[in-house]
Backbone as a printed PyTorch tensor [residue, N CA C, xyz], in Angstrom:
tensor([[[  0.9130,  -1.0850,  -0.0640],
         [ -0.0490,   0.0520,   0.0960],
         [  0.9850,   1.2660,   0.0610]],

        [[  0.7370,   2.0350,  -1.0090],
         [  1.4370,   3.4820,  -1.0440],
         [  1.1710,   4.2650,   0.1660]],

        [[  2.0120,   5.2260,   0.1950],
         [  1.5690,   6.1740,   1.3590],
         [  0.3820,   7.1180,   1.0300]],

        [[  0.0900,   7.3300,  -0.2680],
         [ -1.0790,   8.1390,  -0.6530],
         [ -2.2530,   7.2820,  -0.4630]],

        [[ -2.3810,   6.1980,  -0.3750],
         [ -3.4590,   5.1450,  -0.1610],
         [ -3.7970,   5.0480,   1.3600]],

        [[ -2.6050,   5.0720,   2.2080],
         [ -2.9150,   4.9570,   3.6850],
         [ -3.6910,   6.0680,   4.1560]],

        [[ -4.6970,   5.6860,   5.2230],
         [ -5.2490,   6.7630,   6.0010],
         [ -4.4260,   7.6910,   6.5880]],

        [[ -4.8480,   8.7890,   6.9680],
         [ -3.8920,   9.7790,   7.5530],
         [ -3.8610,   9.4470,   9.0820]],

        [[ -2.5870,   9.7100,   9.7320],
         [ -2.4970,   9.3030,  11.1650],
         [ -3.5810,  10.5520,  11.9200]],

        [[ -3.9990,  10.1300,  13.0980],
         [ -4.9330,  11.0400,  13.7920],
         [ -4.2630,  12.1450,  14.2280]],

        [[ -3.0080,  12.2360,  14.4100],
         [ -2.3580,  13.6300,  14.5490],
         [ -2.2410,  14.5680,  13.3430]],

        [[ -1.9470,  13.9670,  12.1480],
         [ -2.0930,  14.3370,  10.7120],
         [ -3.4780,  15.0940,  10.5040]],

        [[ -4.3880,  14.2360,  11.0130],
         [ -5.8920,  14.6180,  10.7300],
         [ -6.0910,  15.9260,  11.6790]],

        [[ -5.7450,  15.9360,  12.9100],
         [ -5.6990,  17.0950,  13.5720],
         [ -5.0910,  18.2780,  13.4050]],

        [[ -3.9170,  18.0010,  12.8640],
         [ -3.0830,  18.9850,  12.3340],
         [ -3.8590,  19.8100,  11.2380]],

        [[ -4.2040,  19.0740,  10.2210],
         [ -4.9610,  19.6600,   9.0360],
         [ -6.0910,  20.3870,   9.4070]],

        [[ -6.7780,  20.0490,  10.4920],
         [ -8.0590,  20.6070,  10.9230],
         [ -7.5910,  22.0400,  11.6340]],

        [[ -6.7270,  21.9990,  12.3000],
         [ -6.1170,  23.1550,  12.9210],
         [ -5.5440,  24.1570,  11.9050]],

        [[ -4.8980,  23.6320,  10.6620],
         [ -4.3230,  24.6320,   9.7270],
         [ -5.5610,  25.1460,   8.9450]],

        [[ -6.4050,  24.4600,   8.6500],
         [ -7.6200,  24.7940,   7.8950],
         [ -8.3490,  25.9560,   8.7190]],

        [[ -8.5640,  25.8080,  10.0910],
         [ -9.3330,  26.7110,  10.9120],
         [ -8.3520,  28.0250,  10.9190]],

        [[ -7.0870,  27.7620,  11.1270],
         [ -6.3280,  28.9870,  11.2230],
         [ -6.2440,  29.9560,  10.0300]],

        [[ -6.2160,  29.0060,   8.8370],
         [ -6.1640,  29.7400,   7.6240],
         [ -7.7010,  30.6240,   7.4650]],

        [[ -8.6320,  30.0990,   7.9060],
         [ -9.8910,  31.0250,   7.8020],
         [ -9.8030,  32.1780,   8.7340]],

        [[ -9.2270,  31.8420,   9.9250],
         [ -9.2600,  32.9610,  10.7150],
         [ -8.0430,  34.1740,  10.3530]],

        [[ -6.9030,  33.6560,   9.8670],
         [ -6.0280,  34.6440,   9.5490],
         [ -6.4180,  35.3190,   8.1570]],

        [[ -6.9500,  34.6680,   7.1760],
         [ -7.4490,  35.4400,   5.9300],
         [ -8.5180,  36.3990,   6.1900]],

        [[ -9.4600,  36.1190,   7.3070],
         [-10.4860,  36.9170,   7.6330],
         [ -9.8760,  38.2660,   8.2940]],

        [[ -8.6380,  37.9790,   8.8230],
         [ -8.1190,  39.0170,   9.5170],
         [ -7.4420,  40.0290,   8.7710]],

        [[ -6.3960,  39.2980,   7.9480],
         [ -5.4230,  39.9160,   7.1700],
         [ -5.7020,  39.9550,   5.7570]],

        [[ -6.7240,  39.2310,   5.0140],
         [ -6.7780,  39.1300,   3.6660],
         [ -6.0410,  38.1230,   2.8480]],

        [[ -5.8850,  38.3270,   1.7970],
         [ -5.0570,  37.1940,   0.8490],
         [ -3.3900,  37.3380,   1.2040]],

        [[ -3.0490,  38.3570,   2.0120],
         [ -1.7520,  38.6690,   2.2380],
         [ -1.3800,  37.8760,   3.5860]],

        [[ -2.2060,  37.2390,   4.2900],
         [ -1.9100,  36.5340,   5.4370],
         [ -0.9020,  35.5390,   5.0510]],

        [[  0.1700,  35.4500,   5.7670],
         [  1.3650,  34.6930,   5.4940],
         [  1.3070,  33.2520,   6.0420]],

        [[  2.0530,  32.3880,   5.2050],
         [  2.0190,  30.8690,   5.7940],
         [  2.6880,  30.7280,   7.1440]],

        [[  3.7070,  31.4940,   7.4750],
         [  4.3190,  31.3980,   8.8460],
         [  3.1840,  31.9940,   9.8940]],

        [[  2.3780,  32.9030,   9.6990],
         [  1.4400,  33.3700,  10.5400],
         [  0.2840,  32.2760,  10.7520]],

        [[ -0.1600,  31.7170,   9.5170],
         [ -1.0900,  30.5310,   9.5930],
         [ -0.6520,  29.4200,  10.4340]],

        [[  0.7250,  28.9280,  10.1480],
         [  1.2810,  27.9440,  10.7100],
         [  1.2630,  28.1260,  12.3900]],

        [[  1.6140,  29.5270,  12.6080],
         [  1.8920,  29.6000,  14.2420],
         [  0.3790,  29.7440,  14.9270]],

        [[ -0.6550,  30.3900,  14.1460],
         [ -1.9060,  30.5260,  14.5330],
         [ -2.5020,  29.0530,  14.7510]],

        [[ -1.9500,  28.0850,  13.9400],
         [ -2.4740,  26.6590,  13.9940],
         [ -1.7770,  25.8540,  14.9370]],

        [[ -0.7630,  26.4260,  15.4180],
         [ -0.0600,  25.7040,  16.4950],
         [  0.8370,  24.5880,  16.0880]],

        [[  1.2930,  24.6670,  14.6530],
         [  2.1080,  23.7230,  14.0640],
         [  3.3770,  24.4260,  13.4280]],

        [[  4.5060,  23.3300,  13.1670],
         [  5.7860,  24.0040,  12.6040],
         [  5.1890,  24.4890,  11.0570]],

        [[  5.9370,  25.1620,  10.4590],
         [  5.7260,  25.6030,   9.1730],
         [  6.1700,  24.4610,   8.2800]],

        [[  7.0440,  23.6720,   8.3460],
         [  7.2190,  22.4280,   7.7230],
         [  5.7990,  21.4860,   7.8550]],

        [[  5.2470,  21.3410,   8.9140],
         [  4.1250,  20.6010,   8.9390],
         [  2.9490,  21.2420,   8.0180]],

        [[  2.8440,  22.3730,   8.0380],
         [  1.9120,  23.2040,   6.9240],
         [  2.0870,  22.8830,   5.5900]],

        [[  3.4390,  23.1130,   5.3450],
         [  3.7070,  22.7370,   3.8650],
         [  3.8130,  21.4300,   3.3080]],

        [[  3.9600,  20.4780,   4.4010],
         [  3.4010,  18.9490,   4.0940],
         [  2.1370,  18.8190,   3.7430]],

        [[  1.3110,  19.3600,   4.2320],
         [ -0.1410,  19.3110,   3.9550],
         [ -0.4590,  20.2360,   2.7050]],

        [[ -0.0490,  21.2760,   2.7120],
         [ -0.3280,  22.3530,   1.7490],
         [  0.8060,  22.8120,   1.1530]],

        [[  1.4580,  22.5770,   0.0510],
         [  2.7040,  23.2150,  -0.6800],
         [  2.6780,  24.6710,  -0.7250]],

        [[  1.3280,  25.1660,  -1.1500],
         [  1.4160,  26.5200,  -1.4290],
         [  0.1720,  27.0980,  -0.8430]],

        [[  0.0510,  28.4240,  -0.6970],
         [ -1.0030,  29.0360,  -0.1290],
         [ -2.4280,  28.7330,  -1.2320]],

        [[ -1.8790,  28.6870,  -2.2980],
         [ -3.2100,  28.3170,  -3.3150],
         [ -3.9540,  27.0830,  -2.8290]],

        [[ -3.0180,  26.1450,  -2.6460],
         [ -3.5100,  24.6110,  -2.2970],
         [ -4.1080,  24.7420,  -0.8020]],

        [[ -3.8110,  25.3980,   0.0560],
         [ -4.3750,  25.6990,   1.3450],
         [ -5.8470,  26.4020,   1.0620]],

        [[ -6.0330,  27.4480,   0.3520],
         [ -7.1420,  28.1530,   0.1030],
         [ -8.3180,  27.1360,  -0.7000]],

        [[ -7.7140,  26.5410,  -1.6470],
         [ -8.4870,  25.4790,  -2.4130],
         [ -8.9940,  24.3960,  -1.3020]],

        [[ -8.1720,  23.9540,  -0.4720],
         [ -8.7150,  23.0410,   0.5120],
         [ -9.7310,  23.4380,   1.4660]],

        [[ -9.5580,  24.7360,   1.7970],
         [-10.7560,  25.4400,   2.6510],
         [-11.9490,  25.5710,   1.9570]],

        [[-11.9230,  25.8050,   0.4790],
         [-13.2020,  25.8730,  -0.1140],
         [-13.6980,  24.6500,  -0.2980]],

        [[-12.8620,  23.6220,  -0.5920],
         [-13.3210,  22.2660,  -0.7600],
         [-13.9250,  21.6470,   0.5530]],

        [[-13.3970,  22.0510,   1.4820],
         [-14.1240,  21.5530,   2.9350],
         [-15.4750,  22.2940,   3.0550]],

        [[-15.6000,  23.3400,   2.6250],
         [-16.8840,  24.4180,   2.5800],
         [-17.7960,  23.6520,   1.9510]],

        [[-17.4140,  23.3280,   0.5490],
         [-18.3900,  22.5020,  -0.2780],
         [-18.7750,  21.3220,   0.0760]],

        [[-17.9460,  20.4520,   0.8260],
         [-18.2550,  19.1790,   1.3460],
         [-19.3980,  19.4420,   2.6200]],

        [[-19.0560,  20.2860,   3.4780],
         [-19.9160,  20.5560,   4.5230],
         [-21.3050,  21.1000,   3.9790]],

        [[-21.4860,  21.7560,   2.8630],
         [-22.6980,  21.9350,   2.4850],
         [-23.5930,  20.9590,   1.9700]],

        [[-22.6730,  19.7950,   1.3730],
         [-23.2240,  18.9000,   0.8480],
         [-23.8220,  18.0010,   1.8140]],

        [[-23.1510,  17.7980,   2.9900],
         [-23.5500,  16.8540,   4.0030],
         [-24.5770,  17.4250,   4.7150]],

        [[-24.6650,  18.8560,   4.9950],
         [-25.9290,  19.5110,   5.3190],
         [-27.2010,  19.2510,   4.6140]],

        [[-26.9630,  19.5160,   3.3400],
         [-28.2690,  19.2500,   2.4500],
         [-28.8000,  17.9380,   2.3860]],

        [[-27.9470,  16.9770,   2.4960],
         [-28.4450,  15.4670,   2.4420],
         [-28.8990,  15.2230,   3.7960]],

        [[-28.1850,  15.8310,   4.9090],
         [-28.8610,  15.5560,   6.2790],
         [-30.2390,  16.0280,   6.3150]],

        [[-30.3690,  17.3080,   5.7830],
         [-31.7770,  18.0220,   5.8480],
         [-32.8920,  17.2970,   4.9330]],

        [[-32.4270,  16.7450,   3.9810],
         [-33.1680,  15.7880,   3.3110],
         [-33.7470,  14.5260,   4.0050]],

        [[-32.7170,  13.9050,   4.6370],
         [-32.8930,  12.6920,   5.4480],
         [-34.0630,  13.0910,   6.4670]],

        [[-33.6310,  14.1610,   7.1440],
         [-34.6360,  14.3440,   8.4190],
         [-36.0080,  14.8280,   7.9040]],

        [[-36.2040,  15.5070,   6.5810],
         [-37.4110,  15.8860,   6.1450],
         [-38.3280,  14.4810,   5.6600]],

        [[-37.4830,  13.6500,   5.1600],
         [-38.2130,  12.3230,   4.8810],
         [-38.6050,  11.5320,   6.1890]],

        [[-37.9060,  11.5720,   7.2660],
         [-38.3940,  11.0480,   8.3470],
         [-39.2190,  11.6760,   9.1500]],

        [[-39.2280,  13.2230,   9.1500],
         [-40.1660,  13.8220,  10.1400],
         [-41.3580,  14.4410,   9.3370]],

        [[-41.2560,  14.4810,   8.0060],
         [-42.4570,  15.1050,   7.1990],
         [-42.5290,  16.5760,   7.5260]],

        [[-41.1970,  17.2350,   7.6140],
         [-41.2970,  18.7140,   7.8050],
         [-40.2840,  19.2840,   6.9070]],

        [[-40.4990,  19.2180,   5.5460],
         [-39.4650,  19.7080,   4.7280],
         [-39.4070,  21.2260,   4.8080]],

        [[-40.2860,  21.9100,   5.0140],
         [-40.0660,  23.3290,   4.9750],
         [-39.0590,  23.8550,   6.2650]],

        [[-39.4720,  23.2350,   7.3360],
         [-38.6370,  23.3370,   8.6220],
         [-37.1340,  23.0480,   8.2110]],

        [[-37.0160,  21.8070,   7.6090],
         [-35.4770,  21.5000,   7.3040],
         [-34.9920,  22.3180,   6.2730]],

        [[-35.5700,  22.8090,   5.3290],
         [-35.0410,  23.7570,   4.4040],
         [-34.7370,  25.0200,   5.2010]],

        [[-35.6060,  25.4610,   6.0750],
         [-35.2120,  26.7820,   6.6690],
         [-33.9880,  26.6450,   7.5380]],

        [[-33.8370,  25.3340,   8.2940],
         [-32.7840,  25.2370,   9.1700],
         [-31.4390,  25.1590,   8.2150]],

        [[-31.5650,  24.4090,   7.1100],
         [-30.2740,  24.3130,   6.0340],
         [-29.8540,  25.5980,   5.8070]],

        [[-30.9480,  26.4570,   5.5440],
         [-30.4220,  27.7220,   5.0210],
         [-29.5760,  28.5520,   6.1440]],

        [[-30.1900,  28.3460,   7.1370],
         [-29.5590,  29.0680,   8.3410],
         [-28.0610,  28.4700,   8.6680]],

        [[-28.0700,  27.2860,   8.3120],
         [-26.6230,  26.5540,   8.4810],
         [-25.6150,  27.1690,   7.4050]],

        [[-26.3000,  27.1010,   6.2670],
         [-25.2660,  27.6050,   5.1430],
         [-24.9130,  29.0800,   5.3420]],

        [[-25.7320,  29.7920,   5.7830],
         [-25.4720,  31.0970,   6.0600],
         [-24.2900,  31.2000,   7.1220]],

        [[-24.5040,  30.6770,   8.1830],
         [-23.6260,  30.6110,   9.2370],
         [-22.2090,  29.9550,   8.8970]],

        [[-22.0310,  28.8310,   8.1860],
         [-20.8140,  28.3410,   7.5930],
         [-20.1090,  29.2380,   6.4220]],

        [[-21.2420,  29.7910,   5.7570],
         [-20.6030,  30.6670,   4.5190],
         [-20.1080,  31.9590,   4.9790]],

        [[-20.6050,  32.3440,   6.2040],
         [-20.0720,  33.6350,   6.7980],
         [-18.7150,  33.4010,   7.5450]],

        [[-18.3700,  32.1620,   7.9170],
         [-17.0350,  31.6890,   8.3260],
         [-16.0370,  31.6180,   7.2570]],

        [[-16.5200,  31.5140,   6.1210],
         [-15.7630,  31.1980,   4.7480],
         [-15.6200,  32.3610,   3.9450]],

        [[-16.4160,  33.2840,   4.2830],
         [-16.5140,  34.4640,   3.2590],
         [-15.2390,  35.0660,   2.9670]],

        [[-14.3080,  35.2510,   3.8050],
         [-13.0250,  36.0550,   3.4880],
         [-12.2080,  35.0130,   2.6230]],

        [[-12.2590,  33.6550,   2.8710],
         [-11.4450,  32.6890,   2.1770],
         [-11.8310,  32.7510,   0.6750]],

        [[-13.1950,  32.6450,   0.5480],
         [-13.7940,  32.7270,  -0.7760],
         [-13.6090,  33.8360,  -1.7090]],

        [[-13.5920,  34.9890,  -0.9530],
         [-13.3960,  36.3310,  -1.6340],
         [-11.7480,  36.2990,  -1.9230]],

        [[-10.9140,  35.6030,  -1.1440],
         [ -9.4710,  35.8500,  -1.3230],
         [ -8.9280,  34.8580,  -2.5320]],

        [[ -9.6080,  33.8830,  -2.6800],
         [ -9.5390,  32.7310,  -3.6070],
         [ -8.9870,  33.2300,  -5.0390]],

        [[ -9.8390,  34.0340,  -5.6310],
         [ -9.4910,  34.3280,  -7.0240],
         [ -8.0440,  35.1530,  -6.9260]],

        [[ -7.6480,  35.9640,  -6.0680],
         [ -6.3100,  36.7660,  -5.9510],
         [ -5.3030,  35.7140,  -5.7580]],

        [[ -5.5790,  34.5380,  -5.2790],
         [ -4.6730,  33.6660,  -4.9850],
         [ -4.4860,  32.6760,  -5.9210]],

        [[ -5.5040,  32.6770,  -7.0490],
         [ -5.3350,  31.7880,  -8.1090],
         [ -5.8640,  30.3540,  -7.6610]],

        [[ -6.8080,  30.4700,  -6.7080],
         [ -7.2410,  29.1770,  -6.1700],
         [ -8.4850,  28.9890,  -6.6730]],

        [[ -8.7630,  28.0020,  -7.6960],
         [ -9.8550,  27.4000,  -8.4110],
         [-10.7720,  26.6330,  -7.6570]],

        [[-12.1290,  27.0210,  -7.6750],
         [-13.2230,  26.3420,  -7.0350],
         [-12.9250,  24.6480,  -6.8040]],

        [[-12.9330,  24.2390,  -5.9190],
         [-12.6490,  22.7560,  -5.6860],
         [-13.9050,  22.1460,  -5.1630]],

        [[-14.1420,  21.0710,  -5.6250],
         [-15.5130,  20.3450,  -5.1250],
         [-16.3990,  20.4250,  -6.0640]],

        [[-17.4780,  19.4780,  -5.8360],
         [-18.5630,  19.4690,  -6.7670],
         [-19.8880,  19.5470,  -5.8410]],

        [[-20.5720,  20.5880,  -6.2620],
         [-21.9130,  20.6770,  -5.5560],
         [-23.1540,  20.0070,  -6.1510]],

        [[-22.9460,  19.0940,  -6.9550],
         [-24.0800,  18.3930,  -7.6130],
         [-24.9910,  17.4680,  -6.7480]],

        [[-24.2140,  16.9190,  -5.6740],
         [-24.8850,  16.0410,  -4.5390],
         [-25.6770,  17.1020,  -3.9090]],

        [[-25.2020,  18.3220,  -3.3730],
         [-25.9700,  19.2390,  -2.6750],
         [-27.2090,  19.7730,  -3.4520]],

        [[-26.9800,  20.1270,  -4.6710],
         [-28.0310,  20.4720,  -5.2890],
         [-29.2030,  19.3860,  -5.6890]],

        [[-28.7970,  18.2580,  -5.7560],
         [-29.7110,  17.1340,  -5.9030],
         [-30.5420,  16.9490,  -4.6510]],

        [[-29.8900,  16.9450,  -3.4970],
         [-30.6290,  16.8120,  -2.4170],
         [-31.5260,  18.0530,  -1.9830]],

        [[-31.1690,  19.1050,  -2.4110],
         [-31.9040,  20.4600,  -2.1890],
         [-33.2020,  20.3550,  -3.1500]],

        [[-33.0310,  19.9330,  -4.4290],
         [-33.9840,  19.7350,  -5.1090],
         [-35.1000,  18.9060,  -4.7250]],

        [[-34.6170,  17.8120,  -4.2970],
         [-35.6130,  16.8170,  -3.6370],
         [-36.3040,  17.2700,  -2.3620]],

        [[-35.4370,  18.0560,  -1.4470],
         [-36.1310,  18.7670,  -0.4020],
         [-37.1610,  19.6020,  -0.7730]],

        [[-37.0150,  20.5540,  -1.7380],
         [-37.8620,  21.4140,  -2.0690],
         [-39.0540,  20.6100,  -2.7740]],

        [[-39.0440,  19.5400,  -3.5770],
         [-40.2240,  18.9510,  -3.9110],
         [-40.8730,  18.2510,  -2.9860]],

        [[-40.2100,  17.8830,  -1.7960],
         [-41.0960,  17.1990,  -0.7930],
         [-41.9550,  18.1920,  -0.1450]],

        [[-41.3940,  19.5810,  -0.1640],
         [-42.1200,  20.7240,   0.5480],
         [-43.1150,  21.1470,  -0.3250]],

        [[-42.8750,  21.1200,  -1.6490],
         [-44.1730,  21.5530,  -2.5960],
         [-45.2920,  20.4340,  -2.4950]],

        [[-44.8330,  19.1330,  -2.2980],
         [-45.7530,  18.0820,  -2.3110],
         [-46.5500,  18.2330,  -1.0200]],

        [[-45.8730,  18.5050,   0.0310],
         [-46.5890,  18.8230,   1.3920],
         [-47.4750,  20.0500,   1.2450]],

        [[-47.1900,  20.9720,   0.5150],
         [-48.1530,  22.1320,   0.4530],
         [-47.5970,  23.3260,   1.2750]],

        [[-46.2510,  22.9950,   1.7170],
         [-45.7150,  24.0990,   2.7180],
         [-44.7990,  24.9490,   2.0840]],

        [[-44.0970,  24.6530,   0.9340],
         [-43.0400,  25.2340,   0.1130],
         [-43.7100,  25.8770,  -1.0360]],

        [[-43.3030,  27.0870,  -1.2770],
         [-43.6820,  27.6400,  -2.3820],
         [-43.5460,  27.0060,  -3.8400]],

        [[-44.5410,  26.7610,  -4.6830],
         [-44.5130,  25.7200,  -6.0210],
         [-43.5880,  26.3030,  -6.9480]],

        [[-42.8090,  27.5600,  -6.7630],
         [-42.1390,  27.9100,  -7.8730],
         [-40.4800,  27.8430,  -7.3310]],

        [[-40.4510,  27.6290,  -5.9560],
         [-38.9160,  27.7710,  -5.3560],
         [-38.0180,  26.6620,  -6.2550]],

        [[-36.9840,  27.1010,  -6.5990],
         [-35.8050,  26.3680,  -7.1270],
         [-34.5500,  26.2490,  -6.3980]],

        [[-33.5900,  25.3300,  -6.8510],
         [-32.2300,  25.2140,  -6.2770],
         [-31.6510,  26.7550,  -6.1900]],

        [[-31.7930,  27.3350,  -7.7110],
         [-31.1250,  28.4090,  -7.8470],
         [-31.4480,  29.4950,  -7.1410]],

        [[-32.9700,  29.5560,  -6.6870],
         [-33.4160,  30.4320,  -5.8930],
         [-32.7100,  30.5350,  -4.2970]],

        [[-32.3390,  29.2840,  -3.9130],
         [-31.8220,  29.0630,  -2.6580],
         [-30.1950,  29.5230,  -2.6910]],

        [[-29.5350,  29.2110,  -3.7280],
         [-28.2690,  29.7980,  -4.0060],
         [-28.1860,  31.3350,  -4.0530]],

        [[-29.4760,  32.0660,  -4.5360],
         [-29.4000,  33.3570,  -4.7840],
         [-29.5250,  34.0680,  -3.3950]],

        [[-30.4260,  33.2770,  -2.6440],
         [-30.5300,  33.6610,  -1.0520],
         [-29.4120,  33.7560,  -0.3840]],

        [[-28.5440,  32.6880,  -0.4870],
         [-27.0840,  32.6870,   0.0950],
         [-26.2810,  33.6070,  -0.4000]],

        [[-26.2000,  34.0330,  -1.4930],
         [-25.1870,  35.1170,  -1.9520],
         [-25.7030,  36.3060,  -1.7100]],

        [[-27.2070,  36.5000,  -1.3110],
         [-27.6540,  37.8990,  -1.0100],
         [-27.4000,  38.0220,   0.5240]],

        [[-27.0760,  37.0880,   1.3370],
         [-27.1710,  37.0540,   2.6690],
         [-26.2120,  38.1810,   3.1840]],

        [[-26.2510,  38.6840,   4.2790],
         [-25.2360,  39.6780,   4.7090],
         [-24.2400,  38.8840,   5.6750]],

        [[-23.3740,  38.1350,   4.9270],
         [-22.4500,  37.4310,   5.5400],
         [-21.2880,  38.0690,   6.2830]],

        [[-21.1200,  39.2250,   5.9430],
         [-20.1340,  40.1420,   6.6520],
         [-20.6610,  41.0710,   7.8800]],

        [[-21.9050,  40.6150,   8.3420],
         [-22.6200,  41.2330,   9.4640],
         [-22.4670,  40.0830,  10.8380]],

        [[-22.7130,  40.7200,  11.8000],
         [-22.7510,  39.8040,  13.1090],
         [-23.9850,  38.8620,  13.1550]],

        [[-23.6720,  37.8870,  14.1430],
         [-24.9180,  36.5640,  13.9810],
         [-26.2600,  37.3350,  14.1570]],

        [[-26.3580,  38.4070,  14.8440],
         [-27.8120,  39.0470,  15.1110],
         [-28.2740,  39.4020,  13.9970]],

        [[-27.6080,  40.2440,  13.0830],
         [-28.2050,  40.8140,  11.9830],
         [-28.4190,  39.5880,  10.8320]],

        [[-27.3950,  38.5880,  10.7750],
         [-27.7390,  37.6020,  10.0060],
         [-29.1340,  36.7860,  10.2720]],

        [[-29.0970,  36.4740,  11.7370],
         [-30.5770,  35.8300,  11.9480],
         [-31.6520,  36.8940,  11.7280]],

        [[-31.6720,  38.0310,  11.8710],
         [-32.6650,  38.9130,  11.5320],
         [-32.9470,  38.9610,  10.2710]],

        [[-31.9890,  38.8320,   9.2350],
         [-32.3290,  38.6020,   7.7200],
         [-33.0300,  37.4290,   7.4730]],

        [[-32.5210,  36.3500,   8.1960],
         [-33.3600,  34.9890,   7.9890],
         [-34.5910,  35.0260,   8.4410]],

        [[-35.0280,  35.7560,   9.6640],
         [-36.3810,  35.9330,   9.9980],
         [-37.2560,  36.5520,   8.9260]],

        [[-36.5650,  37.5880,   8.4440],
         [-37.4730,  38.3350,   7.4290],
         [-37.6140,  37.6650,   6.1410]],

        [[-36.4430,  36.8150,   5.5980],
         [-36.3960,  36.1630,   4.3190],
         [-37.0980,  34.7090,   4.2510]],

        [[-36.9200,  33.9250,   5.1820],
         [-37.1800,  32.5970,   5.2460],
         [-38.8610,  32.5330,   5.1630]],

        [[-39.6360,  33.3510,   5.4820],
         [-41.2350,  33.2550,   5.2320],
         [-41.5240,  33.1400,   3.8220]],

        [[-40.5180,  33.8340,   3.0470],
         [-40.7660,  33.8730,   1.5190],
         [-40.6230,  32.4780,   0.8550]],

        [[-40.2850,  31.4940,   1.5130],
         [-39.9190,  30.2250,   0.9080],
         [-41.4070,  29.4950,   0.9960]],

        [[-42.4180,  29.9620,   1.9380],
         [-43.6730,  29.2980,   2.2150],
         [-44.6820,  29.3940,   1.1970]],

        [[-45.4490,  28.3780,   0.8430],
         [-46.4490,  28.2310,  -0.0290],
         [-47.4510,  29.4260,   0.1200]],

        [[-47.7950,  29.8360,   1.2830],
         [-48.6330,  31.3430,   1.4350],
         [-48.0420,  32.3560,   0.8330]],

        [[-46.6310,  32.5620,   0.8860],
         [-46.1130,  33.7140,   0.1170],
         [-46.3160,  33.8170,  -1.1590]],

        [[-46.1250,  32.5970,  -1.9750],
         [-46.5270,  32.4330,  -3.4290],
         [-47.7440,  32.9750,  -3.7470]],

        [[-48.7550,  33.1670,  -2.6350],
         [-50.1430,  33.5120,  -3.1180],
         [-50.4560,  34.8520,  -2.9600]],

        [[-49.2520,  35.6500,  -2.4880],
         [-49.3180,  37.1470,  -2.3140],
         [-48.9600,  37.8350,  -3.5770]],

        [[-49.7400,  38.6260,  -4.1770],
         [-49.2860,  39.4690,  -5.4680],
         [-49.0630,  41.0370,  -5.0540]],

        [[-47.8920,  41.1800,  -4.6500],
         [-47.6980,  42.7730,  -4.1750],
         [-47.8590,  43.6070,  -5.4330]],

        [[-47.7230,  43.2330,  -6.5880],
         [-47.9890,  44.1310,  -7.6990],
         [-49.5660,  44.5750,  -7.4260]],

        [[-50.4390,  43.5750,  -7.4010],
         [-51.7320,  43.7430,  -7.4010],
         [-52.2730,  44.4530,  -6.2660]],

        [[-51.5890,  43.9150,  -5.0760],
         [-51.7860,  44.8130,  -3.6740],
         [-51.4440,  46.2670,  -3.7320]],

        [[-50.4540,  46.5530,  -4.4090],
         [-49.8490,  47.9090,  -4.3220],
         [-50.7640,  48.8850,  -5.2560]],

        [[-51.4580,  48.2960,  -6.2690],
         [-52.2190,  48.9780,  -7.1790],
         [-53.6550,  49.2230,  -6.5650]],

        [[-53.9900,  48.8200,  -5.5700],
         [-55.1400,  48.9980,  -5.0000],
         [-55.1860,  50.3150,  -4.2000]]])
C-alpha cells in the first residue's frame, strides 16, 4: 500500500483541521496577504508541517473551499433525510439555509481571497443540488413550500445574505427572508396589492 493510499494518522488529521481553521481566521483578519508562517503559528504547528499538508497558499485556500463545499453537501443531504423522516421539509429547508449562512459567513473571506490567490473552486456541489431539489419537491408536495421555488433561488438567497455582518443581523435577515419560501407567500401578489 502506498503512502497516498494509507489513511492519515490521527495527529495528521488534527493538524490539518487546525491549519484549515487558522487559515480561515488569518485570511479573515489579514486578507489574501496572510502569511503561511502566521497561519502555521496560529494553528500551533511547525511551518514544515503546514507545507507537508499544503505546498502553497493556493493549495491551502483551495482545501478550505473544498471543505466548505463538502460541509454544504453533508448539510443538504442530512436535511433531506430528516425531512423524509419527520415530514417537515419546510422546517428542514429553513434550518439548512440558516446553517449555510452560518458556515458561509465563516468562509467568506477565504472565498473572496481565492481569485487573488489563483485558487480555483474545488469540489462538486451536484450532490447538494440534488438533495436540495428533492427537499424542495417534498415541501411543494406537502403544500408548505412555494410551488415555484428552485435550487437556484436558494443559491441566490445565500449570495444575498449579509455574510459580513454579526450573527444577530444574519438571524434577523433570516427571519425576514425565510417566510418567503412558504406556499402562503407564493399566493401574495404585491403588484396587485400595491395598485389598490
